[in-house]
């Protein structure tokens, strides 16, 4: 985008969320539901920062070479028990459910 602005093919005010989202890594794929970080670090190191906004994060001390089906199952079990809120609070989720059921 910066190169396009510098070349005069794009005006800075034309850059919006949709245009930016179309240019990030994996733009043609849906956002991940679950991000697993191995090795004990509890950070994402700016990896897929835009795409991970509403992704559930799961951290494990297990090093990648030892990551196996059992550890993956732990991550999936933990994920299955989470409430996906996508930026809302639990109360807002409950309110939406009430509105949907009464509509």
Coordinates of N, CA and C in Angstrom, one line a residue:
X1 N 0.8 -1.2 0.0 CA 0.0 0.0 0.0 C 0.9 1.3 0.0
X2 N 1.9 1.2 0.8 CA 2.8 2.4 0.8 C 3.5 2.6 -0.5
X3 N 3.8 1.6 -1.2 CA 4.4 1.8 -2.6 C 3.4 2.3 -3.5
X4 N 2.1 1.9 -3.4 CA 1.1 2.4 -4.3 C 0.8 3.9 -4.0
X5 N 0.9 4.3 -2.7 CA 0.7 5.7 -2.4 C 1.9 6.5 -2.9
X6 N 3.1 6.0 -2.7 CA 4.3 6.7 -3.2 C 4.3 6.8 -4.7
X7 N 3.7 5.9 -5.4 CA 3.7 5.9 -6.9 C 2.5 6.7 -7.4
X8 N 1.6 7.2 -6.5 CA 0.5 8.0 -6.9 C -0.7 7.2 -7.4
X9 N -0.7 5.9 -7.3 CA -1.8 5.1 -7.7 C -2.9 4.9 -6.6
X10 N -2.6 5.4 -5.5 CA -3.5 5.3 -4.3 C -3.4 6.5 -3.4
X11 N -4.5 7.0 -3.0 CA -4.5 8.1 -2.0 C -4.6 7.6 -0.6
X12 N -3.8 8.2 0.3 CA -3.9 7.6 1.7 C -5.3 7.5 2.3
X13 N -6.1 8.5 1.9 CA -7.5 8.4 2.5 C -8.3 7.3 1.9
X14 N -7.8 6.6 0.8 CA -8.5 5.5 0.3 C -8.2 4.2 1.0
X15 N -7.3 4.3 1.9 CA -6.9 3.1 2.7 C -7.9 2.9 3.8
X16 N -8.6 1.8 3.8 CA -9.6 1.6 4.9 C -9.4 0.1 5.4
X17 N -10.2 -0.3 6.3 CA -10.0 -1.6 6.9 C -10.1 -2.7 5.9
X18 N -11.1 -2.6 5.0 CA -11.3 -3.6 4.0 C -10.0 -3.8 3.0
X19 N -9.5 -2.6 2.6 CA -8.3 -2.6 1.8 C -7.1 -3.2 2.5
X20 N -6.9 -2.8 3.7 CA -5.8 -3.3 4.5 C -6.0 -4.9 4.7
X21 N -7.2 -5.3 5.0 CA -7.4 -6.7 5.2 C -7.2 -7.5 4.0
X22 N -7.4 -6.9 2.8 CA -7.2 -7.6 1.6 C -5.7 -7.8 1.2
X23 N -4.8 -7.1 1.9 CA -3.4 -7.2 1.6 C -2.6 -7.9 2.6
X24 N -3.2 -8.4 3.7 CA -2.4 -9.1 4.8 C -2.1 -10.5 4.4
X25 N -1.2 -11.1 5.0 CA -0.9 -12.6 4.8 C -2.2 -13.4 5.0
X26 N -2.4 -14.3 4.2 CA -3.6 -15.2 4.3 C -4.9 -14.5 4.1
X27 N -4.9 -13.4 3.4 CA -6.1 -12.6 3.2 C -7.2 -13.4 2.5
X28 N -6.9 -14.4 1.8 CA -7.9 -15.2 1.1 C -8.5 -16.3 2.0
X29 N -8.1 -16.4 3.3 CA -8.6 -17.4 4.2 C -9.3 -16.8 5.3
X30 N -10.2 -17.5 6.0 CA -10.9 -17.0 7.2 C -9.9 -16.9 8.3
X31 N -10.3 -16.0 9.3 CA -9.4 -15.9 10.5 C -9.4 -17.2 11.2
X32 N -8.2 -17.5 11.8 CA -8.1 -18.7 12.6 C -9.0 -18.7 13.8
X33 N -9.5 -19.9 14.2 CA -10.3 -20.0 15.4 C -9.4 -20.2 16.6
X34 N -8.3 -20.9 16.4 CA -7.5 -21.3 17.5 C -6.0 -21.1 17.1
X35 N -5.2 -20.5 18.0 CA -3.8 -20.3 17.7 C -3.1 -21.0 18.9
X36 N -2.2 -21.9 18.5 CA -1.4 -22.7 19.5 C 0.0 -22.3 19.5
X37 N 0.5 -21.8 20.6 CA 1.9 -21.4 20.8 C 2.6 -22.4 21.7
X38 N 3.7 -23.1 21.1 CA 4.4 -24.1 21.9 C 5.7 -23.4 22.5
X39 N 6.3 -24.1 23.4 CA 7.6 -23.7 23.9 C 7.6 -22.8 25.1
X40 N 6.4 -22.5 25.7 CA 6.3 -21.8 26.9 C 6.2 -20.3 26.8
X41 N 6.4 -19.7 25.6 CA 6.2 -18.3 25.5 C 4.8 -17.9 25.4
X42 N 4.3 -16.9 26.2 CA 2.9 -16.5 26.2 C 2.8 -15.2 25.5
X43 N 3.2 -15.2 24.2 CA 3.1 -14.1 23.4 C 2.9 -14.5 21.9
X44 N 2.4 -13.7 21.1 CA 2.3 -14.1 19.7 C 3.3 -13.4 18.8
X45 N 4.2 -12.6 19.3 CA 5.3 -12.0 18.6 C 4.9 -11.3 17.3
X46 N 3.7 -10.7 17.3 CA 3.1 -10.0 16.2 C 2.9 -10.9 15.0
X47 N 2.8 -12.2 15.2 CA 2.6 -13.2 14.1 C 1.1 -13.1 13.8
X48 N 0.8 -12.9 12.5 CA -0.6 -12.8 12.1 C -1.5 -11.8 13.0
X49 N -0.9 -10.7 13.3 CA -1.5 -9.9 14.3 C -2.9 -9.4 13.9
X50 N -3.1 -9.1 12.7 CA -4.4 -8.6 12.2 C -5.4 -9.8 12.2
X51 N -5.0 -10.9 11.8 CA -5.9 -12.1 11.7 C -6.2 -12.7 13.0
X52 N -5.4 -12.5 14.0 CA -5.6 -13.1 15.3 C -6.5 -12.3 16.3
X53 N -7.1 -11.2 15.8 CA -7.9 -10.3 16.7 C -8.9 -11.0 17.6
X54 N -9.7 -12.0 17.0 CA -10.7 -12.7 17.7 C -10.4 -14.2 17.8
X55 N -9.2 -14.5 17.6 CA -8.7 -15.9 17.7 C -8.5 -16.3 19.1
X56 N -8.9 -17.5 19.5 CA -8.6 -18.0 20.9 C -7.1 -18.4 20.9
X57 N -6.4 -18.0 21.9 CA -5.0 -18.3 22.1 C -4.8 -19.4 23.1
X58 N -3.9 -20.4 22.8 CA -3.6 -21.5 23.7 C -2.1 -21.7 23.8
X59 N -1.6 -21.6 25.0 CA -0.1 -21.7 25.1 C 0.2 -23.0 25.9
X60 N 1.3 -23.6 25.5 CA 1.8 -24.8 26.2 C 3.3 -24.7 26.4
X61 N 3.7 -25.3 27.4 CA 5.2 -25.5 27.7 C 5.8 -26.5 26.8
X62 N 5.0 -27.3 26.2 CA 5.5 -28.4 25.3 C 6.3 -27.8 24.1
X63 N 7.5 -28.3 23.9 CA 8.3 -27.9 22.8 C 7.7 -28.5 21.5
X64 N 7.9 -27.8 20.4 CA 7.3 -28.3 19.1 C 7.7 -29.8 18.8
X65 N 8.9 -30.2 18.9 CA 9.3 -31.6 18.6 C 8.5 -32.6 19.4
X66 N 8.0 -32.2 20.6 CA 7.3 -33.1 21.5 C 5.8 -32.9 21.4
X67 N 5.3 -32.0 20.6 CA 3.9 -31.7 20.4 C 3.3 -32.9 19.6
X68 N 2.3 -33.6 20.3 CA 1.7 -34.7 19.7 C 0.2 -34.7 19.7
X69 N -0.4 -35.8 19.3 CA -1.9 -35.8 19.3 C -2.5 -35.6 20.7
X70 N -1.8 -36.0 21.7 CA -2.4 -35.8 23.1 C -2.4 -34.3 23.4
X71 N -1.3 -33.6 23.1 CA -1.3 -32.2 23.4 C -2.3 -31.4 22.6
X72 N -2.4 -31.8 21.3 CA -3.4 -31.2 20.4 C -4.8 -31.4 21.0
X73 N -5.1 -32.6 21.5 CA -6.4 -32.9 22.1 C -6.6 -32.0 23.3
X74 N -5.6 -31.8 24.1 CA -5.8 -30.9 25.2 C -6.2 -29.5 24.8
X75 N -5.5 -29.0 23.7 CA -5.8 -27.7 23.2 C -7.2 -27.6 22.7
X76 N -7.6 -28.7 21.9 CA -9.0 -28.7 21.4 C -10.1 -28.8 22.5
X77 N -9.8 -29.6 23.5 CA -10.7 -29.7 24.6 C -10.9 -28.4 25.3
X78 N -9.8 -27.7 25.6 CA -9.8 -26.4 26.2 C -10.6 -25.4 25.3
X79 N -10.3 -25.4 24.1 CA -11.0 -24.5 23.1 C -12.5 -24.8 23.1
X80 N -12.9 -26.1 23.1 CA -14.3 -26.5 23.1 C -15.1 -25.9 24.3
X81 N -14.4 -25.7 25.4 CA -15.1 -25.2 26.6 C -15.1 -23.7 26.7
X82 N -14.5 -23.0 25.7 CA -14.5 -21.5 25.8 C -15.7 -20.9 25.2
X83 N -16.0 -19.7 25.7 CA -17.1 -18.9 25.2 C -16.5 -17.9 24.2
X84 N -16.9 -18.1 22.9 CA -16.4 -17.2 21.8 C -17.2 -15.9 21.9
X85 N -16.6 -14.8 22.2 CA -17.3 -13.5 22.4 C -17.1 -12.5 21.3
X86 N -16.0 -12.7 20.5 CA -15.8 -11.8 19.4 C -15.8 -10.3 19.7
X87 N -15.2 -10.0 20.9 CA -15.2 -8.6 21.3 C -16.3 -8.1 22.2
X88 N -17.3 -9.0 22.4 CA -18.4 -8.7 23.3 C -18.1 -9.2 24.7
X89 N -18.9 -8.8 25.6 CA -18.9 -9.3 27.0 C -19.9 -10.5 27.1
X90 N -19.7 -11.3 28.1 CA -20.7 -12.4 28.3 C -22.1 -11.9 28.4
X91 N -22.3 -10.8 29.1 CA -23.6 -10.2 29.2 C -24.2 -9.8 27.8
X92 N -23.4 -9.2 27.0 CA -23.8 -8.9 25.6 C -24.2 -10.1 24.8
X93 N -23.4 -11.2 25.0 CA -23.8 -12.4 24.3 C -25.1 -13.0 24.8
X94 N -25.3 -12.9 26.1 CA -26.6 -13.4 26.6 C -27.8 -12.5 26.1
X95 N -27.5 -11.2 26.1 CA -28.6 -10.3 25.6 C -28.9 -10.6 24.1
X96 N -27.9 -10.9 23.3 CA -28.2 -11.2 21.9 C -28.9 -12.5 21.8
X97 N -28.6 -13.5 22.6 CA -29.3 -14.8 22.6 C -30.8 -14.6 23.0
X98 N -31.0 -13.7 24.0 CA -32.4 -13.4 24.4 C -33.2 -12.8 23.3
X99 N -32.5 -11.8 22.6 CA -33.2 -11.1 21.5 C -33.5 -12.0 20.4
X100 N -32.6 -12.9 20.1 CA -32.8 -13.9 19.0 C -33.9 -14.8 19.3
X101 N -34.0 -15.3 20.5 CA -35.0 -16.3 20.9 C -36.4 -15.6 20.9
X102 N -36.5 -14.3 21.2 CA -37.8 -13.7 21.3 C -38.2 -13.1 20.0
X103 N -37.4 -13.1 19.0 CA -37.7 -12.5 17.7 C -38.5 -13.5 16.8

